[in-house]
Short mmCIF file of C-alpha atoms and ligand atoms in Angstrom, two decimals:
data_model
loop_
_atom_site.label_atom_id
_atom_site.label_comp_id
_atom_site.label_asym_id
_atom_site.label_seq_id
_atom_site.Cartn_x
_atom_site.Cartn_y
_atom_site.Cartn_z
CA UNK Z 1 -22.14 95.68 6.56
CA UNK Z 2 -21.81 94.01 9.97
CA UNK Z 3 -19.58 90.94 10.28
CA UNK Z 4 -20.03 88.74 13.33
CA UNK Z 5 -17.57 85.89 13.78
CA UNK Z 6 -18.23 83.06 16.26
CA UNK Z 7 -16.12 80.27 17.62
CA UNK Z 8 -19.02 77.81 17.56
CA UNK Z 9 -22.01 77.22 15.33
CA UNK Z 10 -24.26 77.05 18.41
CA UNK Z 11 -23.32 80.62 19.48
CA UNK Z 12 -23.69 81.82 15.91
CA UNK Z 13 -27.17 80.28 15.69
CA UNK Z 14 -28.31 81.81 18.98
CA UNK Z 15 -27.11 85.28 17.94
CA UNK Z 16 -28.72 85.16 14.48
CA UNK Z 17 -31.93 83.78 15.99
CA UNK Z 18 -32.01 86.64 18.50
CA UNK Z 19 -32.28 89.16 15.67
CA UNK Z 20 -35.27 87.29 14.22
CA UNK Z 21 -36.97 86.80 17.57
CA UNK Z 22 -36.52 90.53 18.38
CA UNK Z 23 -38.26 91.38 15.14
CA UNK Z 24 -41.15 88.99 15.89
CA UNK Z 25 -41.44 90.44 19.39
CA UNK Z 26 -42.01 93.85 17.85
CA UNK Z 27 -44.29 92.65 15.09
CA UNK Z 28 -46.38 89.53 15.59
CA UNK Z 29 -47.00 89.46 11.81
CA UNK Z 30 -43.37 89.92 10.80
CA UNK Z 31 -42.36 88.62 7.39
CA UNK Z 32 -39.29 86.40 7.46
CA UNK Z 33 -37.46 85.23 4.36
CA UNK Z 34 -36.42 81.57 4.66
CA UNK Z 35 -33.43 79.86 3.02
CA UNK Z 36 -32.81 76.15 2.57
CA UNK Z 37 -29.44 74.41 2.87
CA UNK Z 38 -27.63 73.11 5.92
CA UNK Z 39 -26.32 76.53 7.04
CA UNK Z 40 -29.51 77.96 8.55
CA UNK Z 41 -30.81 74.73 10.16
CA UNK Z 42 -29.26 75.52 13.57
CA UNK Z 43 -30.55 79.12 13.35
CA UNK Z 44 -34.13 77.87 12.80
CA UNK Z 45 -33.80 75.51 15.80
CA UNK Z 46 -32.38 78.30 18.01
CA UNK Z 47 -35.17 80.65 16.85
CA UNK Z 48 -37.79 78.02 17.86
CA UNK Z 49 -36.08 77.47 21.20
CA UNK Z 50 -35.92 81.18 22.02
CA UNK Z 51 -39.50 81.79 20.92
CA UNK Z 52 -40.77 78.91 23.08
CA UNK Z 53 -38.67 80.06 26.07
CA UNK Z 54 -40.14 83.59 25.73
CA UNK Z 55 -43.68 82.26 25.26
CA UNK Z 56 -43.85 84.14 21.95
CA UNK Z 57 -47.00 83.67 19.87
CA UNK Z 58 -45.67 83.01 16.36
CA UNK Z 59 -49.03 82.04 14.82
CA UNK Z 60 -49.11 85.26 12.77
CA UNK Z 61 -45.52 85.20 11.51
CA UNK Z 62 -45.37 85.01 7.72
CA UNK Z 63 -42.61 83.33 5.70
CA UNK Z 64 -41.38 83.31 2.13
CA UNK Z 65 -38.86 80.73 0.92
CA UNK Z 66 -36.22 81.76 -1.56
CA UNK Z 67 -36.41 79.00 -4.11
CA UNK Z 68 -37.55 75.56 -5.28
CA UNK Z 69 -36.34 73.02 -7.76
CA UNK Z 70 -38.28 72.71 -10.96
CA UNK Z 71 -40.05 69.42 -11.46
CA UNK Z 72 -40.09 67.94 -7.94
CA UNK Z 73 -43.48 67.39 -6.33
CA UNK Z 74 -44.00 69.33 -3.08
CA UNK Z 75 -44.33 65.95 -1.27
CA UNK Z 76 -40.95 64.80 -2.58
CA UNK Z 77 -38.62 64.78 0.47
CA UNK Z 78 -35.87 66.34 -1.66
CA UNK Z 79 -38.03 69.29 -2.68
CA UNK Z 80 -37.53 72.61 -0.94
CA UNK Z 81 -41.21 72.44 0.06
CA UNK Z 82 -40.23 69.45 2.20
CA UNK Z 83 -36.97 71.01 3.45
CA UNK Z 84 -38.67 74.26 4.47
CA UNK Z 85 -41.47 72.38 6.24
CA UNK Z 86 -38.94 70.23 8.12
CA UNK Z 87 -36.13 72.69 8.90
CA UNK Z 88 -37.78 76.11 9.00
CA UNK Z 89 -41.45 75.57 9.82
CA UNK Z 90 -40.95 72.78 12.34
CA UNK Z 91 -37.60 74.11 13.57
CA UNK Z 92 -38.72 77.66 14.23
CA UNK Z 93 -42.30 76.74 15.18
CA UNK Z 94 -44.09 78.61 12.40
CA UNK Z 95 -47.67 78.40 11.18
CA UNK Z 96 -47.32 76.38 7.94
CA UNK Z 97 -50.37 78.06 6.43
CA UNK Z 98 -48.50 81.38 6.40
CA UNK Z 99 -45.31 80.08 4.83
CA UNK Z 100 -45.09 80.34 1.02
CA UNK Z 101 -42.66 78.49 -1.20
CA UNK Z 102 -42.19 79.14 -4.94
CA UNK Z 103 -44.19 76.83 -7.20
CA UNK Z 104 -41.76 74.45 -8.87
CA UNK Z 105 -44.30 73.02 -11.31
CA UNK Z 106 -43.29 75.39 -14.07
CA UNK Z 107 -46.83 76.83 -14.21
CA UNK Z 108 -46.91 80.05 -16.26
CA UNK Z 109 -47.25 83.15 -14.14
CA UNK Z 110 -45.98 81.49 -10.94
CA UNK Z 111 -42.95 83.77 -10.68
CA UNK Z 112 -44.93 86.99 -11.12
CA UNK Z 113 -47.54 85.74 -8.65
CA UNK Z 114 -44.81 85.05 -6.06
CA UNK Z 115 -43.46 88.58 -6.47
CA UNK Z 116 -46.99 89.90 -5.98
CA UNK Z 117 -47.48 87.85 -2.82
CA UNK Z 118 -44.29 89.24 -1.29
CA UNK Z 119 -45.35 92.79 -2.20
CA UNK Z 120 -48.85 92.25 -0.82
CA UNK Z 121 -47.34 91.07 2.47
CA UNK Z 122 -45.52 94.42 2.69
CA UNK Z 123 -42.10 93.00 1.78
CA UNK Z 124 -39.68 90.91 3.79
CA UNK Z 125 -38.57 92.24 7.20
CA UNK Z 126 -35.69 89.83 7.87
CA UNK Z 127 -34.23 87.56 5.22
CA UNK Z 128 -32.15 84.52 6.18
CA UNK Z 129 -29.56 83.64 3.55
CA UNK Z 130 -26.96 80.94 2.98
CA UNK Z 131 -24.22 81.28 0.40
CA UNK Z 132 -23.18 78.77 -2.27
CA UNK Z 133 -19.50 77.87 -2.77
CA UNK Z 134 -19.68 79.86 -5.99
CA UNK Z 135 -21.18 82.87 -4.16
CA UNK Z 136 -24.75 82.19 -5.19
CA UNK Z 137 -27.72 83.48 -3.23
CA UNK Z 138 -30.91 81.44 -3.42
CA UNK Z 139 -30.38 79.95 -6.89
CA UNK Z 140 -29.00 83.20 -8.35
CA UNK Z 141 -25.90 81.77 -9.93
CA UNK Z 142 -22.80 83.77 -11.02
CA UNK Z 143 -23.85 86.23 -13.73
CA UNK Z 144 -27.37 86.83 -12.35
CA UNK Z 145 -28.36 90.47 -12.67
CA UNK Z 146 -28.39 92.60 -9.53
CA UNK Z 147 -31.95 93.69 -10.37
CA UNK Z 148 -33.28 90.24 -11.29
CA UNK Z 149 -36.74 89.18 -10.07
CA UNK Z 150 -38.30 85.80 -9.32
CA UNK Z 151 -37.80 83.61 -12.37
CA UNK Z 152 -36.80 80.20 -13.66
CA UNK Z 153 -33.03 79.66 -13.84
CA UNK Z 154 -30.50 77.01 -14.92
CA UNK Z 155 -28.35 75.69 -12.11
CA UNK Z 156 -24.56 75.95 -12.30
CA UNK Z 157 -22.59 72.71 -12.60
CA UNK Z 158 -20.93 73.40 -9.22
CA UNK Z 159 -24.36 73.77 -7.57
CA UNK Z 160 -25.62 70.51 -9.11
CA UNK Z 161 -22.48 68.73 -7.84
CA UNK Z 162 -22.83 70.28 -4.36
CA UNK Z 163 -26.50 69.41 -4.07
CA UNK Z 164 -26.04 65.86 -5.40
CA UNK Z 165 -25.52 64.73 -1.77
CA UNK Z 166 -29.28 64.98 -1.26
CA UNK Z 167 -30.04 62.73 -4.28
CA UNK Z 168 -29.18 59.16 -5.14
CA UNK Z 169 -27.28 60.15 -8.29
CA UNK Z 170 -25.99 63.46 -9.59
CA UNK Z 171 -28.14 62.86 -12.69
CA UNK Z 172 -31.22 63.03 -10.45
CA UNK Z 173 -30.55 66.65 -9.40
CA UNK Z 174 -32.91 68.96 -11.26
CA UNK Z 175 -31.06 71.28 -13.61
CA UNK Z 176 -33.54 74.14 -13.27
CA UNK Z 177 -35.14 75.99 -10.37
CA UNK Z 178 -37.41 78.92 -9.59
CA UNK Z 179 -35.72 81.49 -7.38
CA UNK Z 180 -36.37 84.94 -5.99
CA UNK Z 181 -34.13 87.34 -7.94
CA UNK Z 182 -31.31 89.32 -6.43
CA UNK Z 183 -33.42 92.46 -6.81
CA UNK Z 184 -36.21 90.71 -4.88
CA UNK Z 185 -33.86 89.54 -2.11
CA UNK Z 186 -32.18 92.93 -1.76
CA UNK Z 187 -35.54 94.59 -1.05
CA UNK Z 188 -35.70 92.81 2.30
CA UNK Z 189 -35.14 95.30 5.08
CA UNK Z 190 -32.54 93.22 6.87
CA UNK Z 191 -30.36 90.40 5.57
CA UNK Z 192 -28.75 87.72 7.76
CA UNK Z 193 -26.15 85.76 5.84
CA UNK Z 194 -25.12 82.48 7.50
CA UNK Z 195 -21.86 80.73 6.53
CA UNK Z 196 -20.31 77.82 8.39
CA UNK Z 197 -17.26 75.67 7.66
CA UNK Z 198 -14.12 76.06 5.58
CA UNK Z 199 -15.86 75.00 2.34
CA UNK Z 200 -17.38 78.49 2.44
CA UNK Z 201 -14.22 80.44 3.28
CA UNK Z 202 -13.32 81.37 -0.29
CA UNK Z 203 -16.89 82.46 -1.12
CA UNK Z 204 -17.10 84.52 2.06
CA UNK Z 205 -13.80 86.28 1.33
CA UNK Z 206 -14.79 86.91 -2.29
CA UNK Z 207 -18.13 88.32 -1.16
CA UNK Z 208 -16.72 90.57 1.56
CA UNK Z 209 -13.29 91.57 0.27
CA UNK Z 210 -13.18 90.68 -3.43
CA UNK Z 211 -14.32 92.62 -6.43
CA UNK Z 212 -17.94 93.66 -6.44
CA UNK Z 213 -19.26 91.79 -9.43
CA UNK Z 214 -22.31 89.94 -10.72
CA UNK Z 215 -19.95 86.98 -11.13
CA UNK Z 216 -20.03 86.65 -7.33
CA UNK Z 217 -23.69 87.34 -6.47
CA UNK Z 218 -22.96 87.63 -2.70
CA UNK Z 219 -20.47 90.49 -3.42
CA UNK Z 220 -23.47 92.58 -4.38
CA UNK Z 221 -24.67 92.39 -0.76
CA UNK Z 222 -22.35 95.32 -0.09
CA UNK Z 223 -24.85 97.66 -1.65
CA UNK Z 224 -27.50 96.75 0.94
CA UNK Z 225 -27.87 99.11 3.90
CA UNK Z 226 -28.53 96.44 6.54
CA UNK Z 227 -26.56 93.20 6.09
CA UNK Z 228 -25.36 91.06 8.97
CA UNK Z 229 -22.90 88.24 8.26
CA UNK Z 230 -22.93 85.43 10.82
CA UNK Z 231 -19.86 83.31 10.21
CA UNK Z 232 -17.80 80.81 12.13
CA UNK Z 233 -14.01 80.87 12.38
CA UNK Z 234 -13.60 78.33 9.57
CA UNK Z 235 -15.80 80.29 7.13
CA UNK Z 236 -13.90 83.44 8.08
CA UNK Z 237 -10.58 81.71 7.41
CA UNK Z 238 -9.79 83.44 4.10
CA UNK Z 239 -10.61 86.98 5.28
CA UNK Z 240 -7.51 89.16 5.46
CA UNK Z 241 -8.79 91.04 8.48
CA UNK Z 242 -10.95 88.93 10.75
CA UNK Z 243 -13.19 91.20 12.80
CA UNK Z 244 -13.19 90.69 16.57
CA UNK Z 245 -15.51 87.89 17.64
CA UNK Z 246 -18.92 88.73 19.02
C1 LIG Y 301 -28.67 75.73 -2.12
C2 LIG Y 301 -29.68 76.83 -1.90
C3 LIG Y 301 -29.05 78.09 -1.36
C4 LIG Y 301 -28.10 77.75 -0.22
C5 LIG Y 301 -27.03 76.84 -0.74
C6 LIG Y 301 -25.96 76.50 0.31
O1 LIG Y 301 -28.10 75.76 -3.38
N1 LIG Y 301 -30.45 77.15 -3.07
O2 LIG Y 301 -30.04 79.01 -0.94
O3 LIG Y 301 -27.56 78.91 0.35
O4 LIG Y 301 -27.64 75.64 -1.16
O5 LIG Y 301 -26.33 75.36 1.05
P1 LIG Y 301 -25.63 74.89 2.34
O6 LIG Y 301 -26.04 75.82 3.42
O7 LIG Y 301 -26.15 73.50 2.57
O8 LIG Y 301 -24.16 74.89 2.10
#
């Protein structure tokens, strides 16, 4: 596990983006796993900026989003289809035709089909991840099995409350979602976990230094051979030993 701590979000974003851009430089058809949430937005923008500055052709880069709410139309601005198009596809400068997002319509077979699509693409090379305040990854809430696959899940109350800021009322937040499983996510060859701000400090400390348990999904990241944490000083605030800044 590599822990990189930065004094500013801008530096953090540039460093995380560099890892993705390096991968794309080596493989014009790289497969990048895309997370929603506010944490990776600056990383996507920095990725797009670096790719443009380097004149990198990203038209063959493939993307797979982690999750989607159940029951929102893809055109709904609150859907993760919309968020991924706006933040990741536009931010990083990706070809939208090659970016897949789980089908939130509840159609039977959608989860298995998504797993198949990731497998057919050869798996994910670099996966961008945020972390929920309760340690969730994607929408894998506390208690999710380490070997879980893409499936429909119930959202935790804390997640509904946290995500209510994107909806008019808390009651409007969908209570279910389709998410890649932890087993699916952990098959990515490299994981970049982004955490910014002191609201994430407790989750970051629990994930890095606390007990390894399915009750804190991000604590299971320790079993992955190639994880890079990109955190700012505030998100690192509850760590007992703060690694030297990058
Ligand atoms: C949502 C997403 C997660 C994300 C989390 C944190 O619940 N499903 O993938 O990591 O939000 O979001 P933020 O980065 O805005 O704190």
